[in-house]
Amino acid sequence: MSPSLKEQYDEQGYVIVPGLVPPAHLEGLEAACARAIARTRSGEWPHRRTVGRQFPPYGDGDPDSWGVQHVMHPDLGEPAFARWYTSDALVNVVKELLGCQGDDLQMELFNLLINPTSNSFALRWHRDDVREDATEEEEREALKIWHHGTQWNTALRTDSCLYVVPGSHKVPRTPEQRAHSCTLDPPKDPRAMPGAVQVVLQPGDTVFYNNNILHCATYDAHQPRITLHACMGEVRGGAARARNILQHGLSWMKEERFARTLDERGRRMLERIVRLQESVNGDVGYSLTN
Ligand SMILES: O=C(O)CCC(=O)C(=O)O
């Protein structure tokens, strides 16, 4: 018997699921992505990942972008994104991977990963919520915490940017892996990392991953990338999830006009993340440094 999606996800730290964008959503998403990317590249959409900055805060330093942030934001005016984020096809897989009910799910990040246009770029090897200079013991402790959430990339164009080390979401780096990842510099060759595999997605494929898996990514200015990049969590994550999610700046989600763009399921998911934001006192800070 082949392993279930959840078994593969728990064991390897990632799993690829084909065909999670139902045909009824595809045309709307394609058109919404094209408009969002054009507005980002022209400088009109200010929420973006700038080339040269690997993690939040992304700042404004470079006109070139490798990501569009907050695609459900009402100012972007693209309801296709929230419609898909709250769709049965997607939510059913997330429930299976997290082992939870729909009533536990909270709305989190939804961004877009794109190719820069003038400068190729790369993200260093990292875990999203464990610093690269953590000691082996600190890393072991951090990886014991289950964050009650999953992150995914859904490719609308063939995408081979992401590299992961299967199984590394559960164990500290070996000394050799540490040597490849204890730097703020992007890797010259991601394949040099012991255990690394390149994740190749065909259009329509989704890779779900534990964002504390050891991973990096390369962005080729000449290879079109249109990849939906999002995460969803469940309320049991509480404070363990707060920094990871809220460091991206989600106060706009509290605006009543955003709730009005959502269906019933979306509004309930939104209420849960707003409760998390309200429960956090003060600045959550950032997981990683640039
Ligand atoms: O580009 C990717 O696929 C990965 C992005 C990533 O690692 C991140 O946002 O932390």
XYZ file of C-alpha atoms in Angstrom, residues 21-288:
268
model
C -6.357 24.202 -9.008
C -9.765 23.146 -10.336
C -10.362 24.249 -13.963
C -13.096 26.596 -12.733
C -10.484 28.608 -10.797
C -7.615 28.479 -13.263
C -8.595 31.207 -15.701
C -9.425 33.670 -12.912
C -6.144 32.968 -11.106
C -4.062 33.322 -14.270
C -5.621 36.696 -15.056
C -5.325 37.902 -11.442
C -1.641 36.876 -11.337
C -0.882 38.674 -14.593
C -2.402 41.926 -13.257
C -0.777 41.614 -9.824
C 2.658 40.940 -11.341
C 2.354 43.871 -13.767
C 1.366 46.243 -10.933
C 4.255 45.009 -8.790
C 6.848 45.367 -11.522
C 5.611 48.858 -12.401
C 5.971 49.895 -8.746
C 2.247 50.522 -8.285
C 1.779 47.622 -5.806
C 3.990 48.401 -2.820
C 3.811 45.042 -1.014
C 6.590 43.044 -2.594
C 9.712 40.986 -1.944
C 12.661 43.022 -3.141
C 15.717 41.502 -4.787
C 18.566 41.609 -2.270
C 16.324 41.083 0.799
C 15.793 37.438 1.667
C 13.304 37.714 4.517
C 10.912 40.269 6.033
C 11.109 43.210 6.373
C 11.642 43.413 2.613
C 12.124 47.183 2.374
C 12.089 49.191 -0.792
C 15.726 49.155 -1.821
C 15.591 47.531 -5.251
C 13.032 48.164 -7.993
C 13.195 44.470 -8.995
C 10.942 41.999 -7.146
C 10.921 38.263 -6.527
C 7.501 38.177 -4.886
C 4.118 39.883 -4.627
C 2.908 40.123 -1.036
C -0.661 40.027 0.322
C -2.543 39.016 -2.803
C -5.860 38.835 -0.901
C -5.479 42.494 0.204
C -8.645 44.412 -0.754
C -6.558 47.182 -2.362
C -5.351 44.686 -4.954
C -8.997 43.952 -5.813
C -8.466 40.346 -6.975
C -11.137 38.104 -5.378
C -9.915 35.040 -7.333
C -7.115 34.573 -4.776
C -9.368 34.294 -1.706
C -11.863 32.172 -3.636
C -9.170 29.584 -4.280
C -7.593 29.866 -0.813
C -10.949 28.936 0.754
C -11.870 26.304 -1.878
C -12.795 22.729 -0.913
C -9.945 21.298 -3.033
C -7.294 23.145 -1.063
C -8.873 23.120 2.378
C -9.457 19.349 2.230
C -5.748 18.653 1.682
C -4.734 21.064 4.458
C -7.169 19.376 6.883
C -5.691 15.988 6.008
C -2.077 17.138 6.462
C -2.780 18.919 9.744
C -5.187 16.260 11.023
C -7.740 18.898 11.977
C -11.301 20.002 11.245
C -12.367 22.907 9.046
C -13.513 24.781 12.148
C -9.899 24.871 13.414
C -8.353 26.529 10.362
C -7.054 30.089 10.376
C -6.388 32.328 7.401
C -2.718 33.190 7.042
C -0.353 34.316 4.288
C -1.015 34.317 0.583
C 1.726 35.685 -1.678
C 3.048 35.079 -5.159
C 6.604 34.063 -6.089
C 7.801 35.443 -9.411
C 11.005 35.696 -11.393
C 12.928 38.922 -11.002
C 13.399 40.658 -14.341
C 16.922 42.012 -14.216
C 18.878 40.220 -11.506
C 18.921 36.493 -10.797
C 18.700 35.962 -7.058
C 18.788 33.192 -4.457
C 17.671 32.577 -0.909
C 20.181 31.003 1.429
C 19.612 27.609 3.048
C 17.279 28.200 5.970
C 14.464 27.012 8.162
C 11.712 29.647 8.281
C 11.543 29.893 12.063
C 14.923 28.660 13.369
C 17.978 30.885 13.038
C 20.978 29.463 11.158
C 23.258 30.182 14.123
C 21.144 28.086 16.533
C 23.241 25.516 18.388
C 22.533 21.843 17.767
C 20.626 21.673 21.068
C 18.595 24.828 20.292
C 17.804 23.415 16.867
C 16.696 20.076 18.364
C 14.386 21.876 20.823
C 12.967 24.189 18.140
C 12.203 21.269 15.805
C 10.239 19.482 18.536
C 7.630 22.236 18.417
C 4.828 21.369 16.041
C 3.629 24.628 14.538
C 0.162 23.455 13.499
C 0.438 24.797 9.997
C 1.513 23.997 6.476
C 3.023 26.055 3.663
C 2.687 25.391 -0.041
C 3.826 26.425 -3.524
C 1.391 25.934 -6.401
C 3.045 26.337 -9.790
C 1.204 27.969 -12.687
C 4.382 27.651 -14.783
C 7.005 24.882 -14.572
C 8.958 25.683 -11.411
C 12.274 24.170 -10.343
C 13.410 26.938 -7.975
C 12.989 25.185 -4.618
C 15.490 22.785 -3.017
C 14.783 20.843 0.189
C 16.567 18.315 2.381
C 13.975 15.551 2.911
C 13.493 14.615 6.567
C 15.432 17.640 7.859
C 12.322 19.103 9.548
C 12.864 16.559 12.344
C 16.600 16.571 12.958
C 19.366 19.124 13.534
C 21.832 19.694 10.714
C 24.844 17.440 10.458
C 28.173 19.298 10.807
C 28.525 19.190 7.017
C 25.008 20.567 6.442
C 25.678 23.243 9.053
C 28.797 24.308 7.165
C 26.621 24.874 4.058
C 23.934 26.822 5.928
C 25.655 28.842 8.648
C 26.043 31.789 6.321
C 23.868 34.695 5.279
C 25.046 34.243 1.685
C 23.027 32.344 -0.923
C 24.564 29.029 -2.038
C 26.673 29.001 -5.179
C 25.336 25.525 -5.952
C 22.343 24.254 -3.921
C 23.169 20.679 -5.000
C 26.311 20.819 -2.862
C 24.165 20.557 0.299
C 24.267 16.926 1.535
C 20.847 15.314 1.025
C 19.421 18.172 -1.092
C 16.778 17.451 -3.737
C 15.417 19.867 -6.304
C 11.611 20.131 -6.255
C 10.311 20.275 -9.815
C 6.665 21.266 -10.227
C 4.695 21.104 -13.443
C 1.904 23.652 -13.939
C -0.906 22.757 -11.530
C 1.321 20.829 -9.091
C 1.478 21.877 -5.431
C 4.241 21.095 -2.976
C 3.149 21.276 0.664
C 6.058 21.613 3.076
C 6.876 22.060 6.723
C 8.554 25.460 6.597
C 11.185 24.359 9.091
C 12.501 21.847 6.561
C 15.985 22.946 5.465
C 15.333 24.686 2.143
C 16.629 27.312 -0.276
C 15.551 28.675 -3.636
C 17.066 30.134 -6.771
C 15.353 32.762 -8.943
C 16.385 32.959 -12.558
C 15.589 36.299 -14.195
C 15.172 34.519 -17.552
C 12.841 31.697 -16.452
C 9.209 32.789 -15.931
C 7.917 31.890 -12.474
C 4.296 32.298 -11.393
C 3.853 30.326 -8.201
C 1.160 30.783 -5.572
C 2.870 30.715 -2.168
C 0.716 30.463 0.907
C 0.224 28.939 4.305
C -2.653 27.982 6.550
C -2.638 27.006 10.179
C -4.949 25.900 12.907
C -5.852 27.640 16.101
C -3.967 25.162 18.309
C -0.736 26.731 16.963
C -1.382 29.835 19.084
C 1.766 31.656 20.149
C 4.071 29.110 18.443
C 2.689 30.315 15.107
C 2.353 33.999 15.856
C 5.835 35.306 14.945
C 6.140 33.104 11.864
C 2.914 34.538 10.435
C 2.449 37.996 11.903
C 6.006 39.181 11.041
C 4.680 39.651 7.492
C 2.351 42.445 8.663
C -1.279 41.361 8.521
C -3.046 44.282 10.244
C -4.867 45.038 6.966
C -6.828 41.819 7.488
C -8.691 43.470 10.364
C -10.379 45.944 8.036
C -14.098 45.256 7.677
C -13.880 45.753 3.886
C -11.609 42.675 3.669
C -14.169 40.473 5.447
C -16.753 41.636 2.923
C -14.722 40.093 0.082
C -14.877 36.612 1.672
C -17.377 33.790 1.719
C -18.695 32.299 4.977
C -15.777 29.851 5.382
C -13.287 32.641 4.661
C -14.879 34.962 7.233
C -14.657 32.281 9.921
C -11.002 31.589 9.067
C -10.330 35.321 9.191
C -11.945 35.694 12.637
C -9.482 33.109 13.966
C -6.335 34.910 12.718
C -7.685 38.245 13.959
C -8.111 36.656 17.406
C -4.458 35.510 17.242
C -3.328 39.042 16.318
C -5.312 40.488 19.206
C -3.878 37.979 21.673
C -0.292 38.998 20.895
C 1.012 41.901 22.946
C 3.601 44.113 21.290
C 5.998 43.484 18.455
C 6.433 39.854 17.334
C 9.855 40.641 15.790
C 11.327 38.675 12.887
C 12.343 34.999 12.646
C 15.485 35.537 10.544
